[in-house]
Amino acid sequence: MINIHRLTSHLHDLSTIGKTKEGGVNRFSYTNEERLASEQVKQYMVAAGLTVEYDAVGNLIGSLEGEDDLPVVLLGSHIDTVPNGGKYDGSLGVLTAIEVIHSLNEKDIRLKHPLKVIAFKDEEGTRFGFGMIGSRAVAGTLTNDDLKRVDQQGISIEQAMEQYGFDRDQFQSAKIENVKCYLEVHIEQGKVLENHDASVGNVTGIAGPVWFQFTLTGLSEHAGATPMNQRQDALVGASLIIAEAEKIAKEFPTAVATVGKLSVKPNGVNVIPGEVTWTMDIRDIDKDTRDEVEQRIRQFADKIAIERRLDLKVSELQRVEPVRCDENIQEVICDSIKEIGEPVVSLPSGAGHDGMQFKDRFPIGMIFVRSKDGISHNPKEFSSEQDIEKAANVLYRSILKLDVK
Ligand code: HGY
Ligand code: MN
Ligand code: MN
């Protein structure tokens, strides 16, 4: 079916762009590393027989005409990364989709539906703390306010777009109409497939993340001269809140709460921290559960702020609702997995993906590839060539099945 050697060589070559000394990858949106990576993927798309363009926000889009004038099937993922990320997260989905089309074209297999492969801009949200810019634009849900989000240097998304050569006033033209469905191959980033000794999986739904920034402000004072019972220590307050967030999340089987970033001011050994800022990522596959975890954490934070005479500010960075994958597409994926002689494992995704942005627009489906030890967002991220080949062939078969549905 597909040419696994071509696919794995593309994966390897792409992973060298933005490579870190720890063997990970740094590729953040609207940066030079990401531009180089996009241009490399563009070459793969052209070689596969796709007509390639950048849309108004910088999504890289490879298009293949269909035999008939039918709604378009969207494929893709992202090539931006988290800091020091792995080489499979996102990139595998983009390159696998390109490889499937390359193989279809090599076999002169013509599809009735047009296809588009998209490398979505900024799925991770690493630079602006606000992710899925590209898929929001394609869904038509990106707003002017969204473009005002800024990075740590104070550069806004719209400024970064302009610097990168995109006209921020055209961003609404990135919306894609008349779509049949969206399909994405992605690494699982967890241990479920490994625990089932399965190479590939059918995704039932995607947990929805809500991201907050908490800022606690107390009083910076002398660490030696200030008695313990007279302090307004912002870091002790933050620590109590963070520890409680973990306890609350643990009460629910599929809920997660993570503090990924934290900064202390003035950050001196002999100074009581006057201000602490941290992020909180809260998720669940069920919206009501996620809302309950969120409420309880925020109530506890309010309590700590009052008790310790601290000022608490909480700002929401992004809120993405959990989404179910389409039943028909799941059936197609499961049938394709059976056809290649693999066990069918269906599982939810704890990680977020671009497909969530299409929740109210068109049906989505996802194919997971086993992650070794469930590790991801880490240079140790790994999926085997055998598992990747199976997932690519499941995508190949699923596209053919959906083309006649
Ligand atoms: O945060 C996520 O779940 C994804 O990696 N963007
Ligand atoms: Mn990721
Ligand atoms: Mn990803």
mmCIF file of C-alpha atoms and ligand atoms in Angstrom:
data_model
loop_
_atom_site.group_PDB
_atom_site.id
_atom_site.type_symbol
_atom_site.label_atom_id
_atom_site.label_comp_id
_atom_site.label_asym_id
_atom_site.label_seq_id
_atom_site.Cartn_x
_atom_site.Cartn_y
_atom_site.Cartn_z
ATOM 1 C CA MET A 1 0.000 0.000 0.000
ATOM 2 C CA ILE A 2 2.212 2.829 1.215
ATOM 3 C CA ASN A 3 5.988 3.355 0.951
ATOM 4 C CA ILE A 4 7.109 3.171 4.584
ATOM 5 C CA HIS A 5 10.749 3.930 3.755
ATOM 6 C CA ARG A 6 9.776 7.205 2.087
ATOM 7 C CA LEU A 7 7.543 8.087 5.053
ATOM 8 C CA THR A 8 10.146 7.322 7.714
ATOM 9 C CA SER A 9 12.874 9.187 5.807
ATOM 10 C CA HIS A 10 10.585 12.252 5.632
ATOM 11 C CA LEU A 11 9.929 11.925 9.381
ATOM 12 C CA HIS A 12 13.636 11.751 10.100
ATOM 13 C CA ASP A 13 14.558 14.673 7.828
ATOM 14 C CA LEU A 14 11.777 16.871 9.217
ATOM 15 C CA SER A 15 12.872 16.146 12.787
ATOM 16 C CA THR A 16 16.287 17.710 12.058
ATOM 17 C CA ILE A 17 14.653 21.143 11.653
ATOM 18 C CA GLY A 18 14.565 22.803 15.071
ATOM 19 C CA LYS A 19 16.470 19.907 16.637
ATOM 20 C CA THR A 20 17.535 20.543 20.267
ATOM 21 C CA LYS A 21 20.735 19.339 21.949
ATOM 22 C CA GLU A 22 18.630 16.819 23.909
ATOM 23 C CA GLY A 23 17.416 15.331 20.611
ATOM 24 C CA GLY A 24 13.988 16.939 20.794
ATOM 25 C CA VAL A 25 12.425 19.512 18.465
ATOM 26 C CA ASN A 26 11.655 23.219 18.943
ATOM 27 C CA ARG A 27 9.348 24.567 16.210
ATOM 28 C CA PHE A 28 7.068 27.394 17.323
ATOM 29 C CA SER A 29 4.557 29.211 15.175
ATOM 30 C CA TYR A 30 5.660 32.049 12.898
ATOM 31 C CA THR A 31 9.361 31.375 13.532
ATOM 32 C CA ASN A 32 12.156 30.597 11.118
ATOM 33 C CA GLU A 33 12.380 26.921 12.191
ATOM 34 C CA GLU A 34 8.702 26.490 11.448
ATOM 35 C CA ARG A 35 9.061 28.244 8.090
ATOM 36 C CA LEU A 36 11.895 25.888 7.121
ATOM 37 C CA ALA A 37 9.850 22.881 8.218
ATOM 38 C CA SER A 38 6.826 24.099 6.251
ATOM 39 C CA GLU A 39 8.915 24.557 3.131
ATOM 40 C CA GLN A 40 10.275 21.017 3.518
ATOM 41 C CA VAL A 41 6.770 19.589 3.897
ATOM 42 C CA LYS A 42 5.695 21.650 0.882
ATOM 43 C CA GLN A 43 8.268 19.778 -1.199
ATOM 44 C CA TYR A 44 6.873 16.434 -0.008
ATOM 45 C CA MET A 45 3.379 17.591 -0.956
ATOM 46 C CA VAL A 46 4.477 18.670 -4.448
ATOM 47 C CA ALA A 47 6.307 15.352 -4.979
ATOM 48 C CA ALA A 48 3.109 13.532 -3.944
ATOM 49 C CA GLY A 49 1.189 15.309 -6.714
ATOM 50 C CA LEU A 50 -0.596 17.885 -4.572
ATOM 51 C CA THR A 51 -1.201 21.509 -5.515
ATOM 52 C CA VAL A 52 0.249 23.485 -2.612
ATOM 53 C CA GLU A 53 -0.507 26.901 -1.094
ATOM 54 C CA TYR A 54 -0.410 28.763 2.211
ATOM 55 C CA ASP A 55 -3.745 30.098 3.393
ATOM 56 C CA ALA A 56 -4.256 33.497 5.056
ATOM 57 C CA VAL A 57 -3.002 32.408 8.502
ATOM 58 C CA GLY A 58 -0.162 30.248 7.228
ATOM 59 C CA ASN A 59 -1.753 26.786 7.148
ATOM 60 C CA LEU A 60 0.132 24.776 4.515
ATOM 61 C CA ILE A 61 -2.470 23.110 2.284
ATOM 62 C CA GLY A 62 -1.933 20.443 -0.372
ATOM 63 C CA SER A 63 -4.969 19.855 -2.606
ATOM 64 C CA LEU A 64 -5.937 16.942 -4.862
ATOM 65 C CA GLU A 65 -8.824 17.280 -7.295
ATOM 66 C CA GLY A 66 -11.608 14.695 -7.135
ATOM 67 C CA GLU A 67 -13.291 13.026 -10.109
ATOM 68 C CA ASP A 68 -16.603 14.516 -9.037
ATOM 69 C CA ASP A 69 -17.698 17.860 -7.636
ATOM 70 C CA LEU A 70 -18.197 16.563 -4.077
ATOM 71 C CA PRO A 71 -17.436 17.866 -0.569
ATOM 72 C CA VAL A 72 -13.740 17.786 0.302
ATOM 73 C CA VAL A 73 -12.136 15.249 2.646
ATOM 74 C CA LEU A 74 -9.658 17.007 4.960
ATOM 75 C CA LEU A 75 -6.565 15.232 6.288
ATOM 76 C CA GLY A 76 -3.662 16.528 8.314
ATOM 77 C CA SER A 77 -2.194 17.466 11.671
ATOM 78 C CA HIS A 78 0.473 19.956 12.796
ATOM 79 C CA ILE A 79 4.238 20.413 12.509
ATOM 80 C CA ASP A 80 4.700 22.899 15.346
ATOM 81 C CA THR A 81 5.896 21.468 18.672
ATOM 82 C CA VAL A 82 5.966 21.940 22.430
ATOM 83 C CA PRO A 83 9.345 23.025 23.853
ATOM 84 C CA ASN A 84 11.835 20.208 23.279
ATOM 85 C CA GLY A 85 9.058 18.069 21.856
ATOM 86 C CA GLY A 86 9.200 14.723 20.137
ATOM 87 C CA LYS A 87 9.512 14.129 16.400
ATOM 88 C CA TYR A 88 6.204 12.265 15.924
ATOM 89 C CA ASP A 89 3.645 14.532 17.629
ATOM 90 C CA GLY A 90 1.775 16.154 14.731
ATOM 91 C CA SER A 91 4.434 15.610 12.083
ATOM 92 C CA LEU A 92 3.490 11.953 11.777
ATOM 93 C CA GLY A 93 -0.091 12.844 10.867
ATOM 94 C CA VAL A 94 0.884 15.367 8.207
ATOM 95 C CA LEU A 95 3.528 13.127 6.608
ATOM 96 C CA THR A 96 1.336 10.008 6.731
ATOM 97 C CA ALA A 97 -1.484 11.817 4.924
ATOM 98 C CA ILE A 98 0.969 12.994 2.254
ATOM 99 C CA GLU A 99 2.364 9.462 1.896
ATOM 100 C CA VAL A 100 -1.099 7.952 1.440
ATOM 101 C CA ILE A 101 -1.869 10.415 -1.352
ATOM 102 C CA HIS A 102 1.558 9.861 -2.898
ATOM 103 C CA SER A 103 0.853 6.100 -2.962
ATOM 104 C CA LEU A 104 -2.674 6.570 -4.379
ATOM 105 C CA ASN A 105 -1.255 8.722 -7.161
ATOM 106 C CA GLU A 106 1.520 6.226 -7.887
ATOM 107 C CA LYS A 107 -1.161 3.564 -8.351
ATOM 108 C CA ASP A 108 -3.301 5.923 -10.476
ATOM 109 C CA ILE A 109 -6.175 5.466 -8.053
ATOM 110 C CA ARG A 110 -8.531 8.405 -8.609
ATOM 111 C CA LEU A 111 -10.918 9.414 -5.854
ATOM 112 C CA LYS A 112 -14.390 10.834 -6.368
ATOM 113 C CA HIS A 113 -13.962 13.354 -3.510
ATOM 114 C CA PRO A 114 -11.342 16.103 -3.562
ATOM 115 C CA LEU A 115 -8.780 15.829 -0.760
ATOM 116 C CA LYS A 116 -6.806 18.438 1.167
ATOM 117 C CA VAL A 117 -3.828 17.724 3.431
ATOM 118 C CA ILE A 118 -3.271 20.510 5.948
ATOM 119 C CA ALA A 119 -0.301 21.251 8.219
ATOM 120 C CA PHE A 120 -2.246 23.372 10.721
ATOM 121 C CA LYS A 121 -0.621 26.458 12.205
ATOM 122 C CA ASP A 122 0.144 26.475 15.935
ATOM 123 C CA GLU A 123 -1.745 23.435 17.220
ATOM 124 C CA GLU A 124 0.298 23.363 20.438
ATOM 125 C CA GLY A 125 -0.142 26.958 21.605
ATOM 126 C CA THR A 126 3.488 27.006 22.807
ATOM 127 C CA ARG A 127 4.310 30.548 21.684
ATOM 128 C CA PHE A 128 1.074 32.430 22.421
ATOM 129 C CA GLY A 129 -0.503 30.234 25.146
ATOM 130 C CA PHE A 130 -3.440 29.883 22.777
ATOM 131 C CA GLY A 131 -3.448 26.882 20.498
ATOM 132 C CA MET A 132 -5.023 25.611 17.292
ATOM 133 C CA ILE A 133 -4.831 28.935 15.450
ATOM 134 C CA GLY A 134 -4.810 27.191 12.068
ATOM 135 C CA SER A 135 -7.684 24.794 12.671
ATOM 136 C CA ARG A 136 -9.765 27.575 14.250
ATOM 137 C CA ALA A 137 -9.212 29.604 11.071
ATOM 138 C CA VAL A 138 -10.261 26.653 8.873
ATOM 139 C CA ALA A 139 -13.331 26.126 11.093
ATOM 140 C CA GLY A 140 -14.161 29.829 10.829
ATOM 141 C CA THR A 141 -14.067 30.333 14.604
ATOM 142 C CA LEU A 142 -10.837 32.390 14.893
ATOM 143 C CA THR A 143 -11.641 35.977 16.010
ATOM 144 C CA ASN A 144 -9.982 39.397 15.866
ATOM 145 C CA ASP A 145 -9.554 39.233 19.646
ATOM 146 C CA ASP A 146 -7.761 35.900 19.348
ATOM 147 C CA LEU A 147 -5.170 37.547 17.087
ATOM 148 C CA LYS A 148 -4.308 39.991 19.873
ATOM 149 C CA ARG A 149 -2.856 37.225 22.109
ATOM 150 C CA VAL A 150 0.804 37.942 22.781
ATOM 151 C CA ASP A 151 3.939 35.866 23.308
ATOM 152 C CA GLN A 152 6.461 36.403 26.117
ATOM 153 C CA GLN A 153 8.115 39.204 24.124
ATOM 154 C CA GLY A 154 4.771 40.987 23.784
ATOM 155 C CA ILE A 155 4.464 40.188 20.062
ATOM 156 C CA SER A 156 0.835 39.499 19.124
ATOM 157 C CA ILE A 157 -0.327 36.758 16.779
ATOM 158 C CA GLU A 158 -1.329 39.379 14.214
ATOM 159 C CA GLN A 159 2.085 41.056 14.429
ATOM 160 C CA ALA A 160 3.792 37.674 14.030
ATOM 161 C CA MET A 161 1.558 36.934 11.034
ATOM 162 C CA GLU A 162 2.469 40.251 9.400
ATOM 163 C CA GLN A 163 6.197 39.728 10.116
ATOM 164 C CA TYR A 164 5.837 36.318 8.523
ATOM 165 C CA GLY A 165 4.226 37.836 5.395
ATOM 166 C CA PHE A 166 0.531 37.137 6.028
ATOM 167 C CA ASP A 167 -2.177 39.818 5.886
ATOM 168 C CA ARG A 168 -3.994 39.615 9.232
ATOM 169 C CA ASP A 169 -7.046 41.277 7.656
ATOM 170 C CA GLN A 170 -7.527 38.243 5.399
ATOM 171 C CA PHE A 171 -7.636 35.619 8.180
ATOM 172 C CA GLN A 172 -11.354 34.910 7.724
ATOM 173 C CA SER A 173 -10.693 33.739 4.147
ATOM 174 C CA ALA A 174 -8.999 30.634 5.618
ATOM 175 C CA LYS A 175 -12.411 29.101 6.426
ATOM 176 C CA ILE A 176 -13.002 25.957 4.324
ATOM 177 C CA GLU A 177 -16.607 25.292 3.246
ATOM 178 C CA ASN A 178 -18.282 22.176 1.844
ATOM 179 C CA VAL A 179 -16.289 19.626 3.841
ATOM 180 C CA LYS A 180 -17.264 15.941 4.022
ATOM 181 C CA CYS A 181 -15.118 15.023 7.031
ATOM 182 C CA TYR A 182 -11.735 15.310 8.711
ATOM 183 C CA LEU A 183 -9.366 12.392 9.393
ATOM 184 C CA GLU A 184 -6.156 12.554 11.407
ATOM 185 C CA VAL A 185 -3.424 10.065 12.248
ATOM 186 C CA HIS A 186 -1.668 10.892 15.517
ATOM 187 C CA ILE A 187 0.488 9.171 18.111
ATOM 188 C CA GLU A 188 -1.526 8.112 21.156
ATOM 189 C CA GLN A 189 0.779 9.831 23.657
ATOM 190 C CA GLY A 190 -0.501 7.445 26.346
ATOM 191 C CA LYS A 191 -0.189 3.760 27.302
ATOM 192 C CA VAL A 192 -3.546 2.232 26.327
ATOM 193 C CA LEU A 193 -2.445 0.695 22.996
ATOM 194 C CA GLU A 194 0.764 -0.568 24.576
ATOM 195 C CA ASN A 195 -1.209 -2.156 27.444
ATOM 196 C CA HIS A 196 -3.357 -3.915 24.815
ATOM 197 C CA ASP A 197 -0.292 -4.801 22.723
ATOM 198 C CA ALA A 198 -1.973 -3.046 19.796
ATOM 199 C CA SER A 199 -0.208 -1.093 17.030
ATOM 200 C CA VAL A 200 -3.125 1.154 16.103
ATOM 201 C CA GLY A 201 -6.341 2.420 17.662
ATOM 202 C CA ASN A 202 -9.686 3.991 16.800
ATOM 203 C CA VAL A 203 -10.321 7.214 18.700
ATOM 204 C CA THR A 204 -13.812 7.533 20.255
ATOM 205 C CA GLY A 205 -13.497 11.137 21.398
ATOM 206 C CA ILE A 206 -11.094 13.874 22.497
ATOM 207 C CA ALA A 207 -10.875 15.331 26.000
ATOM 208 C CA GLY A 208 -11.351 19.101 26.078
ATOM 209 C CA PRO A 209 -8.648 21.288 27.655
ATOM 210 C CA VAL A 210 -9.312 24.542 29.486
ATOM 211 C CA TRP A 211 -6.183 26.604 30.174
ATOM 212 C CA PHE A 212 -5.885 29.288 32.882
ATOM 213 C CA GLN A 213 -3.221 31.670 34.079
ATOM 214 C CA PHE A 214 -3.215 32.209 37.878
ATOM 215 C CA THR A 215 -1.393 35.160 39.461
ATOM 216 C CA LEU A 216 -1.097 35.377 43.255
ATOM 217 C CA THR A 217 0.265 38.623 44.673
ATOM 218 C CA GLY A 218 1.483 38.932 48.295
ATOM 219 C CA LEU A 219 4.380 40.991 49.620
ATOM 220 C CA SER A 220 8.107 40.618 48.942
ATOM 221 C CA GLU A 221 9.901 40.938 52.277
ATOM 222 C CA HIS A 222 13.127 39.949 53.957
ATOM 223 C CA ALA A 223 13.437 36.169 54.364
ATOM 224 C CA GLY A 224 15.370 36.534 57.588
ATOM 225 C CA ALA A 225 13.661 39.423 59.325
ATOM 226 C CA THR A 226 9.993 38.554 58.691
ATOM 227 C CA PRO A 227 8.347 36.231 61.266
ATOM 228 C CA MET A 228 6.508 33.249 59.778
ATOM 229 C CA ASN A 229 3.088 34.379 61.000
ATOM 230 C CA GLN A 230 3.419 37.840 59.415
ATOM 231 C CA ARG A 231 4.079 36.835 55.807
ATOM 232 C CA GLN A 232 2.092 37.198 52.607
ATOM 233 C CA ASP A 233 4.070 34.525 50.809
ATOM 234 C CA ALA A 234 2.698 34.114 47.267
ATOM 235 C CA LEU A 235 4.664 30.920 46.589
ATOM 236 C CA VAL A 236 3.392 29.056 49.657
ATOM 237 C CA GLY A 237 -0.149 30.066 48.621
ATOM 238 C CA ALA A 238 0.434 28.843 45.080
ATOM 239 C CA SER A 239 1.911 25.564 46.347
ATOM 240 C CA LEU A 240 -1.182 24.853 48.467
ATOM 241 C CA ILE A 241 -3.470 25.540 45.494
ATOM 242 C CA ILE A 242 -1.417 23.392 43.111
ATOM 243 C CA ALA A 243 -1.295 20.465 45.551
ATOM 244 C CA GLU A 244 -5.076 20.703 46.058
ATOM 245 C CA ALA A 245 -5.647 20.787 42.294
ATOM 246 C CA GLU A 246 -3.895 17.427 42.020
ATOM 247 C CA LYS A 247 -6.027 15.993 44.858
ATOM 248 C CA ILE A 248 -9.266 17.206 43.246
ATOM 249 C CA ALA A 249 -8.367 15.866 39.791
ATOM 250 C CA LYS A 250 -7.458 12.461 41.270
ATOM 251 C CA GLU A 251 -11.030 12.097 42.537
ATOM 252 C CA PHE A 252 -12.232 11.668 38.907
ATOM 253 C CA PRO A 253 -11.010 8.710 36.760
ATOM 254 C CA THR A 254 -10.520 10.621 33.504
ATOM 255 C CA ALA A 255 -9.841 14.146 34.782
ATOM 256 C CA VAL A 256 -6.356 15.682 34.667
ATOM 257 C CA ALA A 257 -4.961 18.962 36.022
ATOM 258 C CA THR A 258 -1.445 20.115 35.178
ATOM 259 C CA VAL A 259 0.714 23.088 36.098
ATOM 260 C CA GLY A 260 3.209 23.300 33.255
ATOM 261 C CA LYS A 261 4.627 26.805 33.666
ATOM 262 C CA LEU A 262 5.411 28.784 36.852
ATOM 263 C CA SER A 263 7.351 31.981 37.531
ATOM 264 C CA VAL A 264 8.306 33.580 40.877
ATOM 265 C CA LYS A 265 9.020 37.253 41.527
ATOM 266 C CA PRO A 266 11.434 38.644 42.544
ATOM 267 C CA ASN A 267 13.011 35.148 42.604
ATOM 268 C CA GLY A 268 15.732 35.782 45.162
ATOM 269 C CA VAL A 269 17.067 33.257 47.679
ATOM 270 C CA ASN A 270 16.570 35.625 50.635
ATOM 271 C CA VAL A 271 13.313 37.281 49.477
ATOM 272 C CA ILE A 272 9.786 36.148 50.333
ATOM 273 C CA PRO A 273 8.061 35.683 46.932
ATOM 274 C CA GLY A 274 5.750 38.622 46.309
ATOM 275 C CA GLU A 275 4.178 37.337 43.116
ATOM 276 C CA VAL A 276 3.730 33.905 41.520
ATOM 277 C CA THR A 277 2.229 33.246 38.081
ATOM 278 C CA TRP A 278 1.401 29.772 36.808
ATOM 279 C CA THR A 279 -0.666 28.004 34.158
ATOM 280 C CA MET A 280 -3.293 25.352 34.851
ATOM 281 C CA ASP A 281 -4.390 22.866 32.157
ATOM 282 C CA ILE A 282 -7.617 21.039 33.195
ATOM 283 C CA ARG A 283 -9.197 18.316 31.030
ATOM 284 C CA ASP A 284 -11.768 15.589 30.891
ATOM 285 C CA ILE A 285 -13.581 13.691 28.170
ATOM 286 C CA ASP A 286 -16.804 14.755 29.920
ATOM 287 C CA LYS A 287 -17.602 18.491 29.993
ATOM 288 C CA ASP A 288 -19.575 18.445 33.266
ATOM 289 C CA THR A 289 -16.746 16.650 35.064
ATOM 290 C CA ARG A 290 -14.199 19.131 33.742
ATOM 291 C CA ASP A 291 -16.422 22.011 34.838
ATOM 292 C CA GLU A 292 -16.708 20.528 38.347
ATOM 293 C CA VAL A 293 -12.935 20.099 38.679
ATOM 294 C CA GLU A 294 -12.446 23.666 37.464
ATOM 295 C CA GLN A 295 -14.971 25.119 39.906
ATOM 296 C CA ARG A 296 -13.545 23.286 42.918
ATOM 297 C CA ILE A 297 -9.976 24.342 42.123
ATOM 298 C CA ARG A 298 -11.012 27.978 41.721
ATOM 299 C CA GLN A 299 -13.065 27.938 44.963
ATOM 300 C CA PHE A 300 -10.092 26.533 46.852
ATOM 301 C CA ALA A 301 -7.811 29.175 45.307
ATOM 302 C CA ASP A 302 -10.188 31.927 46.459
ATOM 303 C CA LYS A 303 -10.175 30.464 49.985
ATOM 304 C CA ILE A 304 -6.351 30.398 50.152
ATOM 305 C CA ALA A 305 -6.124 33.968 48.838
ATOM 306 C CA ILE A 306 -8.450 35.244 51.582
ATOM 307 C CA GLU A 307 -6.828 33.216 54.374
ATOM 308 C CA ARG A 308 -3.319 34.396 53.428
ATOM 309 C CA ARG A 309 -4.138 38.004 52.490
ATOM 310 C CA LEU A 310 -3.112 37.426 48.879
ATOM 311 C CA ASP A 311 -4.573 38.949 45.731
ATOM 312 C CA LEU A 312 -5.676 36.338 43.181
ATOM 313 C CA LYS A 313 -6.209 36.972 39.486
ATOM 314 C CA VAL A 314 -7.297 34.167 37.142
ATOM 315 C CA SER A 315 -7.464 34.630 33.370
ATOM 316 C CA GLU A 316 -8.730 32.023 30.915
ATOM 317 C CA LEU A 317 -6.279 31.352 28.076
ATOM 318 C CA GLN A 318 -8.339 28.891 26.047
ATOM 319 C CA ARG A 319 -11.356 26.626 26.412
ATOM 320 C CA VAL A 320 -11.924 23.773 23.961
ATOM 321 C CA GLU A 321 -14.974 21.551 24.428
ATOM 322 C CA PRO A 322 -14.578 17.751 24.460
ATOM 323 C CA VAL A 323 -15.680 16.199 21.183
ATOM 324 C CA ARG A 324 -16.935 12.764 20.122
ATOM 325 C CA CYS A 325 -15.616 11.205 16.929
ATOM 326 C CA ASP A 326 -18.208 10.386 14.287
ATOM 327 C CA GLU A 327 -19.718 6.889 14.668
ATOM 328 C CA ASN A 328 -19.657 6.143 10.909
ATOM 329 C CA ILE A 329 -16.037 7.171 10.577
ATOM 330 C CA GLN A 330 -15.166 5.115 13.649
ATOM 331 C CA GLU A 331 -16.814 2.102 11.982
ATOM 332 C CA VAL A 332 -14.776 2.680 8.805
ATOM 333 C CA ILE A 333 -11.565 2.923 10.832
ATOM 334 C CA CYS A 334 -12.386 -0.235 12.839
ATOM 335 C CA ASP A 335 -13.172 -2.168 9.632
ATOM 336 C CA SER A 336 -9.871 -0.995 8.127
ATOM 337 C CA ILE A 337 -7.981 -2.090 11.244
ATOM 338 C CA LYS A 338 -9.623 -5.540 11.003
ATOM 339 C CA GLU A 339 -8.738 -5.785 7.290
ATOM 340 C CA ILE A 340 -5.031 -5.448 8.066
ATOM 341 C CA GLY A 341 -5.386 -8.208 10.628
ATOM 342 C CA GLU A 342 -4.916 -6.073 13.704
ATOM 343 C CA PRO A 343 -6.909 -6.154 16.972
ATOM 344 C CA VAL A 344 -9.427 -3.298 17.204
ATOM 345 C CA VAL A 345 -8.884 -1.075 20.251
ATOM 346 C CA SER A 346 -11.139 1.971 20.645
ATOM 347 C CA LEU A 347 -10.049 4.640 23.092
ATOM 348 C CA PRO A 348 -10.553 8.317 24.022
ATOM 349 C CA SER A 349 -7.775 10.839 23.510
ATOM 350 C CA GLY A 350 -6.537 12.629 26.637
ATOM 351 C CA ALA A 351 -4.501 14.904 24.375
ATOM 352 C CA GLY A 352 -6.154 17.677 22.386
ATOM 353 C CA HIS A 353 -6.097 17.766 18.588
ATOM 354 C CA ASP A 354 -7.032 20.083 15.729
ATOM 355 C CA GLY A 355 -10.127 18.016 14.966
ATOM 356 C CA MET A 356 -11.785 19.467 18.090
ATOM 357 C CA GLN A 357 -12.198 22.779 16.291
ATOM 358 C CA PHE A 358 -14.515 21.130 13.750
ATOM 359 C CA LYS A 359 -16.946 19.917 16.451
ATOM 360 C CA ASP A 360 -19.976 21.803 15.101
ATOM 361 C CA ARG A 361 -18.862 21.936 11.453
ATOM 362 C CA PHE A 362 -18.292 18.424 10.073
ATOM 363 C CA PRO A 363 -17.618 14.854 11.303
ATOM 364 C CA ILE A 364 -14.132 13.839 12.468
ATOM 365 C CA GLY A 365 -12.216 10.601 12.985
ATOM 366 C CA MET A 366 -8.768 9.803 14.363
ATOM 367 C CA ILE A 367 -6.381 6.862 14.048
ATOM 368 C CA PHE A 368 -3.864 6.408 16.872
ATOM 369 C CA VAL A 369 -0.391 4.911 16.620
ATOM 370 C CA ARG A 370 1.118 3.204 19.661
ATOM 371 C CA SER A 371 3.559 5.350 21.697
ATOM 372 C CA LYS A 372 6.463 3.469 23.276
ATOM 373 C CA ASP A 373 6.020 3.648 27.078
ATOM 374 C CA GLY A 374 3.275 6.192 26.419
ATOM 375 C CA ILE A 375 5.903 8.940 26.354
ATOM 376 C CA SER A 376 5.229 12.168 24.435
ATOM 377 C CA HIS A 377 6.039 15.886 24.627
ATOM 378 C CA ASN A 378 9.533 14.576 25.262
ATOM 379 C CA PRO A 379 12.547 13.772 23.030
ATOM 380 C CA LYS A 380 12.075 10.121 24.016
ATOM 381 C CA GLU A 381 8.762 10.034 22.089
ATOM 382 C CA PHE A 382 8.871 6.980 19.775
ATOM 383 C CA SER A 383 6.615 4.958 17.480
ATOM 384 C CA SER A 384 7.928 1.965 15.509
ATOM 385 C CA GLU A 385 8.138 1.799 11.724
ATOM 386 C CA GLN A 386 5.886 -1.290 11.799
ATOM 387 C CA ASP A 387 3.176 0.516 13.790
ATOM 388 C CA ILE A 388 3.438 3.610 11.593
ATOM 389 C CA GLU A 389 3.078 1.504 8.438
ATOM 390 C CA LYS A 390 -0.060 -0.156 9.843
ATOM 391 C CA ALA A 391 -1.612 3.201 10.747
ATOM 392 C CA ALA A 392 -0.818 4.603 7.305
ATOM 393 C CA ASN A 393 -2.480 1.595 5.676
ATOM 394 C CA VAL A 394 -5.527 2.033 7.950
ATOM 395 C CA LEU A 395 -5.727 5.648 6.776
ATOM 396 C CA TYR A 396 -5.305 4.535 3.145
ATOM 397 C CA ARG A 397 -8.163 2.025 3.437
ATOM 398 C CA SER A 398 -10.360 4.433 5.390
ATOM 399 C CA ILE A 399 -10.001 7.120 2.722
ATOM 400 C CA LEU A 400 -11.012 4.620 0.017
ATOM 401 C CA LYS A 401 -14.035 3.465 2.059
ATOM 402 C CA LEU A 402 -15.175 7.007 2.843
ATOM 403 C CA ASP A 403 -14.800 7.955 -0.808
ATOM 404 C CA VAL A 404 -17.695 5.661 -1.750
ATOM 405 C CA LYS A 405 -19.853 6.379 1.331
HETATM 406 O O1 HGY B 1 -2.181 19.986 24.575
HETATM 407 C C1 HGY B 1 -2.454 19.025 23.859
HETATM 408 O O2 HGY B 1 -3.167 18.133 24.248
HETATM 409 C C2 HGY B 1 -1.894 18.956 22.467
HETATM 410 O O3 HGY B 1 -0.618 18.388 22.552
HETATM 411 N N1 HGY B 1 -1.858 20.247 21.863
HETATM 412 MN MN MN B 2 1.257 17.859 21.413
HETATM 413 MN MN MN B 3 -0.289 16.821 18.563
#
